[in-house]
Short mmCIF file of C-alpha atoms in Angstrom, two decimals:
data_model
loop_
_atom_site.label_atom_id
_atom_site.label_comp_id
_atom_site.label_asym_id
_atom_site.label_seq_id
_atom_site.Cartn_x
_atom_site.Cartn_y
_atom_site.Cartn_z
CA UNK A 1 72.49 53.78 -24.44
CA UNK A 2 73.22 52.60 -20.91
CA UNK A 3 76.26 50.70 -22.25
CA UNK A 4 77.74 53.58 -23.98
CA UNK A 5 77.08 55.61 -20.81
CA UNK A 6 78.93 53.14 -18.62
CA UNK A 7 81.79 53.22 -20.97
CA UNK A 8 82.08 56.95 -20.73
CA UNK A 9 81.96 56.99 -17.04
CA UNK A 10 85.38 56.77 -15.28
CA UNK A 11 85.98 53.66 -12.94
CA UNK A 12 85.62 54.39 -9.25
CA UNK A 13 89.44 54.55 -8.70
CA UNK A 14 89.64 57.55 -10.96
CA UNK A 15 86.69 59.46 -9.51
CA UNK A 16 87.75 62.42 -7.39
CA UNK A 17 86.08 64.32 -4.47
CA UNK A 18 84.77 67.78 -5.41
CA UNK A 19 87.14 70.50 -4.02
CA UNK A 20 84.28 72.19 -2.11
CA UNK A 21 83.77 69.01 -0.15
CA UNK A 22 87.40 68.94 0.83
CA UNK A 23 87.01 72.23 2.41
CA UNK A 24 83.63 71.16 4.17
CA UNK A 25 85.11 67.96 5.53
CA UNK A 26 88.13 69.84 6.79
CA UNK A 27 86.11 72.20 8.70
CA UNK A 28 83.69 69.58 9.97
CA UNK A 29 86.67 67.55 11.18
CA UNK A 30 88.17 70.40 13.00
CA UNK A 31 84.84 71.35 14.74
CA UNK A 32 84.36 67.72 15.98
CA UNK A 33 87.90 67.83 17.44
CA UNK A 34 87.47 71.36 18.90
CA UNK A 35 84.23 70.44 20.85
CA UNK A 36 86.04 67.47 22.41
CA UNK A 37 89.26 69.39 23.46
CA UNK A 38 87.67 72.74 24.42
CA UNK A 39 88.24 72.27 28.18
CA UNK A 40 92.05 71.69 27.65
CA UNK A 41 92.19 74.67 25.42
CA UNK A 42 90.68 76.84 28.15
CA UNK A 43 93.15 75.63 30.73
CA UNK A 44 96.03 76.03 28.20
CA UNK A 45 94.98 79.64 27.63
CA UNK A 46 94.59 80.50 31.40
CA UNK A 47 98.06 78.99 32.03
CA UNK A 48 99.59 81.11 29.46
CA UNK A 49 98.22 84.48 30.57
CA UNK A 50 98.32 83.40 34.36
CA UNK A 51 101.23 85.63 35.52
CA UNK A 52 101.00 88.35 38.24
CA UNK A 53 102.74 91.68 37.97
CA UNK A 54 105.64 90.33 40.09
CA UNK A 55 106.22 87.41 37.47
CA UNK A 56 104.73 84.75 39.64
CA UNK A 57 102.40 82.16 38.20
CA UNK A 58 98.77 81.99 39.46
CA UNK A 59 98.52 78.16 39.03
CA UNK A 60 100.83 75.47 40.35
CA UNK A 61 99.78 73.03 37.64
CA UNK A 62 97.34 72.38 34.88
CA UNK A 63 95.27 70.43 37.22
CA UNK A 64 95.28 73.26 39.73
CA UNK A 65 94.17 75.56 36.97
CA UNK A 66 91.37 73.31 35.94
CA UNK A 67 90.25 72.96 39.53
CA UNK A 68 90.32 76.62 40.03
CA UNK A 69 88.20 77.22 36.98
CA UNK A 70 85.68 74.53 37.84
CA UNK A 71 85.31 75.91 41.55
CA UNK A 72 84.97 79.55 40.53
CA UNK A 73 83.05 79.27 37.19
CA UNK A 74 81.56 75.77 37.16
CA UNK A 75 81.57 73.18 34.36
CA UNK A 76 80.58 75.93 31.77
CA UNK A 77 83.81 77.80 32.73
CA UNK A 78 85.77 74.90 31.04
CA UNK A 79 83.78 75.56 27.78
CA UNK A 80 84.31 79.38 27.65
CA UNK A 81 84.59 80.42 24.15
CA UNK A 82 83.15 77.36 22.69
CA UNK A 83 81.13 79.45 19.98
CA UNK A 84 84.39 81.11 19.03
CA UNK A 85 86.19 77.81 18.78
CA UNK A 86 83.55 76.36 16.49
CA UNK A 87 83.57 79.61 14.28
CA UNK A 88 87.42 79.47 14.36
CA UNK A 89 87.32 75.90 13.07
CA UNK A 90 84.74 76.83 10.41
CA UNK A 91 87.22 79.49 9.08
CA UNK A 92 90.68 78.60 9.89
CA UNK A 93 90.61 74.74 9.68
CA UNK A 94 88.19 74.81 6.81
CA UNK A 95 90.58 76.91 4.76
CA UNK A 96 93.88 75.13 5.80
CA UNK A 97 92.75 71.54 5.58
CA UNK A 98 90.81 72.27 2.41
CA UNK A 99 93.83 73.93 0.69
CA UNK A 100 96.15 71.21 1.97
CA UNK A 101 94.09 68.38 0.70
CA UNK A 102 93.52 70.13 -2.58
CA UNK A 103 97.29 70.94 -3.11
CA UNK A 104 98.12 67.40 -2.07
CA UNK A 105 95.70 66.03 -4.68
CA UNK A 106 97.16 68.31 -7.36
CA UNK A 107 100.62 67.26 -6.56
CA UNK A 108 99.69 63.54 -6.84
CA UNK A 109 97.93 64.26 -10.09
CA UNK A 110 100.89 66.06 -11.63
CA UNK A 111 103.70 63.98 -10.47
CA UNK A 112 101.78 60.66 -10.01
CA UNK A 113 103.35 60.05 -6.65
CA UNK A 114 102.97 61.16 -2.95
CA UNK A 115 104.41 64.52 -2.00
CA UNK A 116 108.09 64.59 -1.04
CA UNK A 117 109.06 65.91 2.45
CA UNK A 118 109.92 69.34 0.97
CA UNK A 119 106.74 69.38 -1.04
CA UNK A 120 104.64 68.43 2.09
CA UNK A 121 106.38 71.30 4.01
CA UNK A 122 105.74 74.01 1.28
CA UNK A 123 102.12 72.84 0.97
CA UNK A 124 101.72 73.02 4.71
CA UNK A 125 103.20 76.60 4.95
CA UNK A 126 100.82 77.85 2.15
CA UNK A 127 97.78 76.20 3.69
CA UNK A 128 98.45 77.34 7.29
CA UNK A 129 99.43 80.89 6.38
CA UNK A 130 96.32 81.50 4.22
CA UNK A 131 94.03 79.67 6.90
CA UNK A 132 95.60 81.84 9.78
CA UNK A 133 94.84 85.14 7.96
CA UNK A 134 91.33 84.01 7.49
CA UNK A 135 90.86 82.88 10.93
CA UNK A 136 92.63 85.61 13.04
CA UNK A 137 89.54 87.54 13.94
CA UNK A 138 87.90 84.39 15.42
CA UNK A 139 91.14 83.60 17.16
CA UNK A 140 91.09 87.01 18.84
CA UNK A 141 87.54 86.53 20.07
CA UNK A 142 88.59 82.96 21.27
CA UNK A 143 91.40 83.98 23.43
CA UNK A 144 89.70 86.93 25.10
CA UNK A 145 86.60 84.89 25.82
CA UNK A 146 88.82 82.06 27.33
CA UNK A 147 90.86 84.48 29.35
CA UNK A 148 87.92 86.58 30.62
CA UNK A 149 87.28 84.55 33.74
CA UNK A 150 90.66 85.28 35.39
CA UNK A 151 90.12 89.04 35.31
CA UNK A 152 88.53 90.89 38.16
CA UNK A 153 84.71 91.27 37.58
CA UNK A 154 85.07 95.01 36.81
CA UNK A 155 87.56 94.42 34.19
CA UNK A 156 85.92 91.50 32.33
CA UNK A 157 84.76 92.03 28.84
CA UNK A 158 81.76 89.60 29.39
CA UNK A 159 81.28 88.88 25.73
CA UNK A 160 78.11 86.78 25.40
CA UNK A 161 79.08 84.83 22.20
CA UNK A 162 81.58 85.05 19.34
CA UNK A 163 79.31 87.39 17.27
CA UNK A 164 78.99 89.72 20.29
CA UNK A 165 82.75 89.60 20.75
CA UNK A 166 83.54 90.38 17.13
CA UNK A 167 80.97 93.29 16.83
CA UNK A 168 82.24 94.82 20.15
CA UNK A 169 85.80 94.51 19.09
CA UNK A 170 85.03 96.51 15.98
CA UNK A 171 82.99 99.05 17.65
CA UNK A 172 85.23 99.77 20.76
CA UNK A 173 88.60 99.15 19.23
CA UNK A 174 88.36 99.27 15.44
CA UNK A 175 88.52 96.69 12.61
CA UNK A 176 92.37 96.51 13.00
CA UNK A 177 92.10 94.98 16.39
CA UNK A 178 90.47 91.85 14.95
CA UNK A 179 93.88 91.25 13.43
CA UNK A 180 95.98 91.90 16.43
CA UNK A 181 98.57 89.07 16.70
CA UNK A 182 98.15 88.32 13.02
CA UNK A 183 101.77 87.71 12.42
CA UNK A 184 102.42 85.34 15.29
CA UNK A 185 99.06 83.63 14.46
CA UNK A 186 100.32 83.19 10.85
CA UNK A 187 103.75 82.07 11.81
CA UNK A 188 102.38 79.50 14.44
CA UNK A 189 99.86 78.28 11.86
CA UNK A 190 102.66 77.74 9.32
CA UNK A 191 104.69 75.82 11.99
CA UNK A 192 101.59 73.85 13.00
CA UNK A 193 100.78 72.85 9.44
CA UNK A 194 104.45 71.83 8.57
CA UNK A 195 104.71 69.93 11.89
CA UNK A 196 101.13 68.46 11.83
CA UNK A 197 100.06 67.88 8.25
CA UNK A 198 103.45 67.44 6.38
CA UNK A 199 104.72 65.24 9.24
CA UNK A 200 101.40 63.27 9.30
CA UNK A 201 101.83 62.50 5.43
CA UNK A 202 105.39 61.46 5.92
CA UNK A 203 104.74 59.28 8.97
CA UNK A 204 102.10 57.46 7.08
CA UNK A 205 104.45 56.86 4.09
CA UNK A 206 107.02 55.70 6.57
CA UNK A 207 104.57 52.97 8.01
CA UNK A 208 103.32 52.13 4.66
CA UNK A 209 106.69 51.77 2.79
CA UNK A 210 109.47 51.19 5.36
CA UNK A 211 107.36 48.96 7.73
CA UNK A 212 105.18 47.52 5.06
CA UNK A 213 102.02 48.34 6.99
CA UNK A 214 98.84 48.93 5.03
CA UNK A 215 97.14 52.18 5.39
CA UNK A 216 94.21 51.95 7.80
CA UNK A 217 93.06 53.11 11.27
CA UNK A 218 96.13 51.69 13.12
CA UNK A 219 98.56 53.51 10.84
CA UNK A 220 96.45 56.66 10.88
CA UNK A 221 96.26 56.68 14.68
CA UNK A 222 99.94 56.09 15.10
CA UNK A 223 100.86 58.86 12.57
CA UNK A 224 98.47 61.29 14.12
CA UNK A 225 99.90 60.73 17.54
CA UNK A 226 103.47 61.34 16.39
CA UNK A 227 102.38 64.37 14.45
CA UNK A 228 100.55 65.62 17.53
CA UNK A 229 103.58 65.35 19.73
CA UNK A 230 105.89 66.92 17.16
CA UNK A 231 103.45 69.94 16.56
CA UNK A 232 103.12 70.67 20.36
CA UNK A 233 106.80 70.95 20.86
CA UNK A 234 107.53 73.10 17.83
CA UNK A 235 104.55 75.45 17.89
CA UNK A 236 104.13 76.25 21.66
CA UNK A 237 106.46 79.32 21.97
CA UNK A 238 104.71 81.16 19.11
CA UNK A 239 101.37 80.10 20.59
CA UNK A 240 102.57 81.64 23.91
CA UNK A 241 103.43 84.89 22.11
CA UNK A 242 100.05 84.86 20.17
CA UNK A 243 98.05 84.37 23.23
CA UNK A 244 99.74 87.16 25.24
CA UNK A 245 99.36 89.68 22.46
CA UNK A 246 95.77 88.77 21.71
CA UNK A 247 94.71 89.01 25.47
CA UNK A 248 96.72 92.11 26.39
CA UNK A 249 95.08 95.38 27.34
CA UNK A 250 96.10 98.79 26.15
CA UNK A 251 96.73 101.03 29.19
CA UNK A 252 97.15 104.74 28.63
CA UNK A 253 97.61 104.15 24.88
CA UNK A 254 100.56 101.91 25.45
CA UNK A 255 100.55 98.17 24.59
CA UNK A 256 102.11 95.69 26.94
CA UNK A 257 104.07 94.00 24.20
CA UNK A 258 105.52 95.47 20.87
CA UNK A 259 105.48 92.01 19.14
CA UNK A 260 106.28 88.43 19.21
CA UNK A 261 109.91 88.66 19.88
CA UNK A 262 109.28 91.02 22.65
CA UNK A 263 106.78 88.72 24.29
CA UNK A 264 109.25 85.75 24.30
CA UNK A 265 112.16 87.86 25.60
CA UNK A 266 110.19 89.28 28.35
CA UNK A 267 108.66 85.88 29.21
CA UNK A 268 112.15 84.22 29.40
CA UNK A 269 113.66 87.09 31.33
CA UNK A 270 110.80 87.31 33.94
CA UNK A 271 109.53 83.75 34.16
CA UNK A 272 112.36 81.49 33.08
CA UNK A 273 113.81 79.76 29.94
CA UNK A 274 111.07 77.16 29.89
CA UNK A 275 108.30 79.55 30.37
CA UNK A 276 107.37 79.69 26.59
CA UNK A 277 106.34 75.94 27.24
CA UNK A 278 104.20 76.82 30.22
CA UNK A 279 100.98 74.89 30.05
CA UNK A 280 102.53 72.31 27.79
CA UNK A 281 100.43 69.45 29.31
CA UNK A 282 97.08 71.17 28.37
CA UNK A 283 98.57 72.36 25.32
CA UNK A 284 99.42 68.82 24.23
CA UNK A 285 96.17 67.53 25.54
CA UNK A 286 94.50 70.14 23.45
CA UNK A 287 96.58 70.40 20.36
CA UNK A 288 97.82 66.87 20.31
CA UNK A 289 94.38 65.48 20.88
CA UNK A 290 92.88 67.91 18.28
CA UNK A 291 95.44 66.84 15.81
CA UNK A 292 94.50 63.24 16.38
CA UNK A 293 90.83 63.74 16.32
CA UNK A 294 90.83 66.18 13.38
CA UNK A 295 93.06 63.91 11.18
CA UNK A 296 91.15 60.70 12.12
CA UNK A 297 87.80 62.34 11.46
CA UNK A 298 89.05 63.75 8.14
CA UNK A 299 90.27 60.36 7.13
CA UNK A 300 87.01 58.67 7.91
CA UNK A 301 84.85 61.39 6.17
CA UNK A 302 87.02 60.95 3.08
CA UNK A 303 86.95 57.10 3.20
CA UNK A 304 83.17 57.06 3.58
CA UNK A 305 82.58 59.42 0.74
CA UNK A 306 84.85 57.44 -1.71
CA UNK A 307 83.21 54.16 -0.52
CA UNK A 308 79.54 54.97 -0.34
CA UNK A 309 79.25 57.83 -2.73
CA UNK A 310 81.93 57.11 -5.38
CA UNK A 311 81.90 53.32 -4.88
CA UNK A 312 85.67 53.00 -4.33
CA UNK A 313 86.35 50.46 -1.66
CA UNK A 314 90.09 50.61 -2.20
CA UNK A 315 90.47 54.16 -0.98
CA UNK A 316 91.25 54.11 2.77
CA UNK A 317 91.42 57.89 3.41
CA UNK A 318 93.44 60.87 2.47
#
């Protein structure tokens, strides 16, 4: 009985992780990364919305911004919106990384090879776009909570947590307001996923095949670093547009911006050509580091599952 059972059971190398677990590990990796980089995310958001009516910047640098937040709001000011950041990862990152790893696995199963550059890009666009649509409401709550501290006390929304923010937005502004900035959020997510996940896959293949380096922590770290830098440079203008739209107020029934292109044109005209990359240091420290931590956590979660649950010692990660 036991002999026939063992014959029917596939070898460890052919066993696969359940799809539900791919989504769970993706979200968990994102949450771990978000907790670490939250202060940089707060500084990045404040830098992006820190412009006076005359077009002048409120902060001289990212360090000045962090100092100002710490002096006026304390350590907790650097963790504003943490509950929203965690819920955002639980929705957006769970969806995008889950879909990405699932589609990657389906590609390898169908074609018996790693995805090509074009395939990785298409998978990244699909995963990022769907994830963004799922996560936009928490993104709106996160941006508002992070930007709240820079407003005069009388104008602050003073959300107590992400659920309070979501319920108040629905009550005070309608359900549609939860999807304000959905288009730039989706475009940004598509850019991020193509730059981040697709490039990560290709960088790993380059190290493995061209430089003959075996997959492992060194290759994963180097690939995630390069991926984080590329993602920062390509996605920041759309992130700027998304942040301005999601944090803007409606005055006398008129919105400050009509859309992403309007944001970027006004920003360039009033603040300079390089203004869309304002706050690039905290943005890289936030997104670049988050890319590194998320991908490394996901790699380790995947490796440990295959090793300790499925008994596959040869699987090194994704």
